[in-house]
mmCIF file of C-alpha atoms in Angstrom:
data_model
loop_
_atom_site.group_PDB
_atom_site.id
_atom_site.type_symbol
_atom_site.label_atom_id
_atom_site.label_comp_id
_atom_site.label_asym_id
_atom_site.label_seq_id
_atom_site.Cartn_x
_atom_site.Cartn_y
_atom_site.Cartn_z
ATOM 1 C CA MET A 267 0.279 0.331 0.064
ATOM 2 C CA SER A 268 1.845 3.592 -1.257
ATOM 3 C CA ASP A 269 1.635 6.037 1.742
ATOM 4 C CA LYS A 270 -0.989 7.783 -0.625
ATOM 5 C CA ALA A 271 -3.148 5.121 -0.140
ATOM 6 C CA ARG A 272 -2.300 4.837 3.548
ATOM 7 C CA ILE A 273 -4.390 8.168 4.463
ATOM 8 C CA PHE A 274 -7.930 8.859 5.523
ATOM 9 C CA LYS A 275 -10.252 11.999 4.821
ATOM 10 C CA ALA A 276 -13.025 11.402 8.070
ATOM 11 C CA ARG A 277 -16.044 13.349 8.161
ATOM 12 C CA PHE A 278 -18.361 11.854 10.933
ATOM 13 C CA SER A 279 -22.359 12.630 11.871
ATOM 14 C CA ILE A 280 -22.363 11.295 15.209
ATOM 15 C CA ALA A 281 -25.721 10.141 17.247
ATOM 16 C CA ASP A 282 -24.706 8.823 20.417
ATOM 17 C CA LEU A 283 -27.490 7.916 22.642
ATOM 18 C CA ARG A 284 -25.936 6.393 24.810
ATOM 19 C CA GLN A 285 -24.240 10.201 26.015
ATOM 20 C CA GLN A 286 -27.928 11.482 24.316
ATOM 21 C CA ARG A 287 -25.330 13.726 21.419
ATOM 22 C CA ASN A 288 -25.063 14.416 18.102
ATOM 23 C CA HIS A 289 -21.961 15.787 16.471
ATOM 24 C CA GLN A 290 -19.967 15.783 13.544
ATOM 25 C CA GLU A 291 -16.012 15.254 13.682
ATOM 26 C CA VAL A 292 -13.649 15.957 10.760
ATOM 27 C CA PHE A 293 -9.841 15.005 10.364
ATOM 28 C CA THR A 294 -7.751 12.989 8.671
ATOM 29 C CA THR A 295 -6.254 10.711 10.059
ATOM 30 C CA ALA A 296 -4.306 7.838 8.522
ATOM 31 C CA LEU A 297 -3.113 4.000 8.478
ATOM 32 C CA ALA A 298 0.581 3.101 10.532
ATOM 33 C CA LYS A 299 2.788 1.034 8.339
ATOM 34 C CA ASN A 300 2.664 -1.357 11.018
ATOM 35 C CA GLU A 301 -1.061 -1.070 11.675
ATOM 36 C CA THR A 302 -3.676 -4.126 10.498
ATOM 37 C CA LEU A 303 -6.828 -3.354 8.630
ATOM 38 C CA GLU A 304 -8.989 -3.752 11.179
ATOM 39 C CA HIS A 305 -7.219 -2.319 14.013
ATOM 40 C CA PHE A 306 -7.098 0.834 12.520
ATOM 41 C CA VAL A 307 -11.078 0.546 11.948
ATOM 42 C CA LEU A 308 -11.614 -0.664 15.972
ATOM 43 C CA LYS A 309 -9.386 2.522 16.017
ATOM 44 C CA LEU A 310 -11.690 4.954 14.317
ATOM 45 C CA VAL A 311 -14.953 2.883 16.303
ATOM 46 C CA GLY A 312 -13.935 3.435 19.461
ATOM 47 C CA TYR A 313 -12.729 7.347 18.235
ATOM 48 C CA CYS A 314 -16.391 7.462 17.480
ATOM 49 C CA LEU A 315 -17.502 5.600 20.485
ATOM 50 C CA LEU A 316 -15.676 8.160 22.908
ATOM 51 C CA SER A 317 -15.634 11.467 20.226
ATOM 52 C CA TYR A 318 -19.228 12.763 22.369
ATOM 53 C CA ASP A 319 -15.861 14.404 24.891
ATOM 54 C CA ARG A 320 -14.094 17.088 22.846
ATOM 55 C CA HIS A 321 -10.534 15.616 24.131
ATOM 56 C CA ALA A 322 -10.562 12.409 23.212
ATOM 57 C CA VAL A 323 -7.725 12.215 21.081
ATOM 58 C CA LEU A 324 -7.032 9.927 18.646
ATOM 59 C CA ASN A 325 -3.580 7.894 18.194
ATOM 60 C CA LYS A 326 -2.447 8.794 15.038
ATOM 61 C CA LEU A 327 0.977 6.897 15.493
ATOM 62 C CA SER A 328 0.141 3.417 16.399
ATOM 63 C CA ASP A 329 2.103 3.791 19.950
ATOM 64 C CA ARG A 330 1.512 0.948 22.258
ATOM 65 C CA LEU A 331 2.577 3.309 25.013
ATOM 66 C CA GLN A 332 -0.367 5.812 24.038
ATOM 67 C CA PRO A 333 -4.005 4.453 24.015
ATOM 68 C CA ASP A 334 -5.373 4.218 20.233
ATOM 69 C CA VAL A 335 -8.116 6.327 21.877
ATOM 70 C CA GLY A 336 -7.408 8.429 25.073
ATOM 71 C CA ILE A 337 -9.337 11.255 27.049
ATOM 72 C CA GLN A 338 -7.124 13.360 29.112
ATOM 73 C CA ALA A 339 -7.409 16.048 32.737
ATOM 74 C CA LEU A 340 -5.774 18.230 32.967
ATOM 75 C CA ASP A 341 -3.805 17.357 35.364
ATOM 76 C CA GLU A 342 -2.698 15.382 32.040
ATOM 77 C CA HIS A 343 -3.239 11.633 33.696
ATOM 78 C CA TYR A 344 -6.019 9.574 31.556
ATOM 79 C CA LYS A 345 -9.604 9.949 32.461
ATOM 80 C CA THR A 346 -10.437 7.194 30.032
ATOM 81 C CA TRP A 347 -7.987 5.227 27.800
ATOM 82 C CA LEU A 348 -9.139 3.388 25.167
ATOM 83 C CA SER A 349 -7.410 -0.193 23.742
ATOM 84 C CA VAL A 350 -8.483 -2.010 20.582
ATOM 85 C CA ASP A 351 -8.274 -5.394 19.195
ATOM 86 C CA GLN A 352 -6.115 -7.455 21.036
ATOM 87 C CA PRO A 353 -3.451 -5.490 23.693
ATOM 88 C CA ASN A 354 -0.731 -6.599 25.824
ATOM 89 C CA LEU A 355 -2.970 -7.750 28.884
ATOM 90 C CA ASP A 356 0.143 -6.924 31.190
ATOM 91 C CA GLN A 357 0.754 -4.061 30.123
ATOM 92 C CA LEU A 358 -3.141 -3.436 30.112
ATOM 93 C CA LEU A 359 -3.028 -4.791 33.848
ATOM 94 C CA LYS A 360 -0.579 -1.539 34.092
ATOM 95 C CA ILE A 361 -1.896 0.741 32.866
ATOM 96 C CA ALA A 362 -5.497 0.350 34.629
ATOM 97 C CA LYS A 363 -3.602 1.164 38.321
ATOM 98 C CA GLN A 364 -2.780 4.598 35.924
ATOM 99 C CA VAL A 365 -6.596 5.745 35.145
ATOM 100 C CA ASP A 366 -9.215 6.445 35.248
ATOM 101 C CA GLU A 367 -11.547 3.836 32.799
ATOM 102 C CA LEU A 368 -9.594 1.657 31.550
ATOM 103 C CA LEU A 369 -11.815 0.166 28.446
ATOM 104 C CA VAL A 370 -11.343 -2.681 25.884
ATOM 105 C CA LEU A 371 -12.540 -2.674 22.647
ATOM 106 C CA THR A 372 -12.090 -6.087 21.322
ATOM 107 C CA ILE A 373 -13.825 -8.803 18.872
ATOM 108 C CA SER A 374 -16.677 -10.659 20.355
ATOM 109 C CA ASN A 375 -15.991 -14.108 21.698
ATOM 110 C CA SER A 376 -12.392 -13.873 20.313
ATOM 111 C CA GLN A 377 -9.629 -16.342 21.706
ATOM 112 C CA TRP A 378 -8.008 -13.088 23.088
ATOM 113 C CA LEU A 379 -10.635 -12.378 24.840
ATOM 114 C CA ILE A 380 -11.667 -15.204 26.488
ATOM 115 C CA GLU A 381 -8.083 -15.470 28.194
ATOM 116 C CA SER A 382 -7.779 -12.142 29.824
ATOM 117 C CA GLU A 383 -11.732 -11.502 30.472
ATOM 118 C CA ALA A 384 -10.786 -12.922 32.996
ATOM 119 C CA ARG A 385 -8.024 -11.257 34.455
ATOM 120 C CA LEU A 386 -9.796 -7.385 33.046
ATOM 121 C CA LYS A 387 -12.186 -8.343 35.003
ATOM 122 C CA LEU A 388 -10.438 -7.533 38.594
ATOM 123 C CA PHE A 389 -10.651 -3.799 37.799
ATOM 124 C CA ALA A 390 -13.148 -2.060 38.636
ATOM 125 C CA ASN A 391 -12.314 0.969 36.080
ATOM 126 C CA SER A 392 -12.200 -1.475 32.900
ATOM 127 C CA HIS A 393 -14.236 -2.433 30.755
ATOM 128 C CA ILE A 394 -14.560 -4.426 27.571
ATOM 129 C CA ILE A 395 -16.887 -3.594 24.832
ATOM 130 C CA GLU A 396 -18.116 -6.613 22.548
ATOM 131 C CA ILE A 397 -18.745 -5.875 18.696
ATOM 132 C CA ASP A 398 -19.042 -8.621 16.523
ATOM 133 C CA GLN A 399 -15.469 -9.560 13.741
ATOM 134 C CA GLN A 400 -19.080 -9.497 10.822
ATOM 135 C CA PHE A 401 -19.559 -5.898 11.532
ATOM 136 C CA VAL A 402 -15.679 -4.929 11.112
ATOM 137 C CA ASP A 403 -15.100 -6.961 8.394
ATOM 138 C CA ASP A 404 -17.220 -5.777 6.680
ATOM 139 C CA ILE A 405 -16.267 -2.089 7.090
ATOM 140 C CA GLN A 406 -12.951 -3.601 6.141
ATOM 141 C CA MET A 407 -13.934 -4.662 2.416
ATOM 142 C CA ASP A 408 -15.756 -1.728 1.714
ATOM 143 C CA LEU A 409 -12.774 1.390 3.051
ATOM 144 C CA THR A 410 -12.686 4.321 0.279
ATOM 145 C CA ARG A 411 -9.623 6.569 1.084
ATOM 146 C CA SER A 412 -12.857 9.550 2.049
ATOM 147 C CA LEU A 413 -14.780 8.093 5.301
ATOM 148 C CA ASN A 414 -18.045 10.115 5.030
ATOM 149 C CA TRP A 415 -20.047 7.781 8.175
ATOM 150 C CA ASP A 416 -23.269 8.088 9.974
ATOM 151 C CA VAL A 417 -22.974 7.041 13.103
ATOM 152 C CA ILE A 418 -25.788 5.684 15.745
ATOM 153 C CA ILE A 419 -25.009 4.787 18.995
ATOM 154 C CA ASP A 420 -27.311 3.703 21.101
ATOM 155 C CA GLU A 421 -26.645 0.360 24.722
ATOM 156 C CA SER A 422 -27.354 -2.045 21.981
ATOM 157 C CA SER A 423 -25.835 -2.058 18.829
ATOM 158 C CA LEU A 424 -24.187 0.678 16.054
ATOM 159 C CA MET A 425 -24.523 0.953 12.927
ATOM 160 C CA ILE A 426 -22.520 3.487 10.531
ATOM 161 C CA SER A 427 -23.562 4.164 6.849
ATOM 162 C CA ASP A 428 -21.892 5.642 4.427
ATOM 163 C CA LYS A 429 -23.125 6.941 0.725
ATOM 164 C CA VAL A 430 -23.761 3.213 -0.306
ATOM 165 C CA HIS A 431 -23.830 0.773 2.657
ATOM 166 C CA CYS A 432 -25.205 0.554 5.775
ATOM 167 C CA TYR A 433 -23.832 -1.717 8.956
ATOM 168 C CA ALA A 434 -25.213 -3.309 11.960
ATOM 169 C CA THR A 435 -23.293 -4.941 14.629
ATOM 170 C CA LYS A 436 -24.566 -8.179 15.214
ATOM 171 C CA GLN A 437 -23.292 -8.490 18.793
ATOM 172 C CA PHE A 438 -22.507 -5.005 20.615
ATOM 173 C CA GLU A 439 -22.177 -5.368 24.483
ATOM 174 C CA TRP A 440 -20.310 -2.871 26.327
ATOM 175 C CA HIS A 441 -19.559 -5.028 29.991
#
């Protein structure tokens, strides 16, 4: 993939029924050289979930020492740290002790989730967000460099539509 093919212009209209907010986000982002397309899509979905807070920041460099999406407090600590895909569990357990809220957005029923869920639940400030593999695969297949998404988030589902396709989760659990 050439460097130009890795750059995406995002225009998201987000209706977040969980937070009772409607807003738009416009930004340019890129797929990092060492980043999988699945990780990139999950990171964008994670940003949609947290973008109700204007301090939400998308990690554009895929730096593992930073959250994939984070919200920092004024004193520089993270109020919310979101990691996606299959983050390093030992690192997450250390991070959980330093942040107000730790979120992990991952594929439902994955081997990583089966192995990690019990340890993550030991921390009262950690939450797992499960999303179905088919939803992510469908978005990956149709991904274009211009991401004009209309996003609807509610308690039990997530829907993303563009000018051509509509993607809805079959499984969206936040626990």
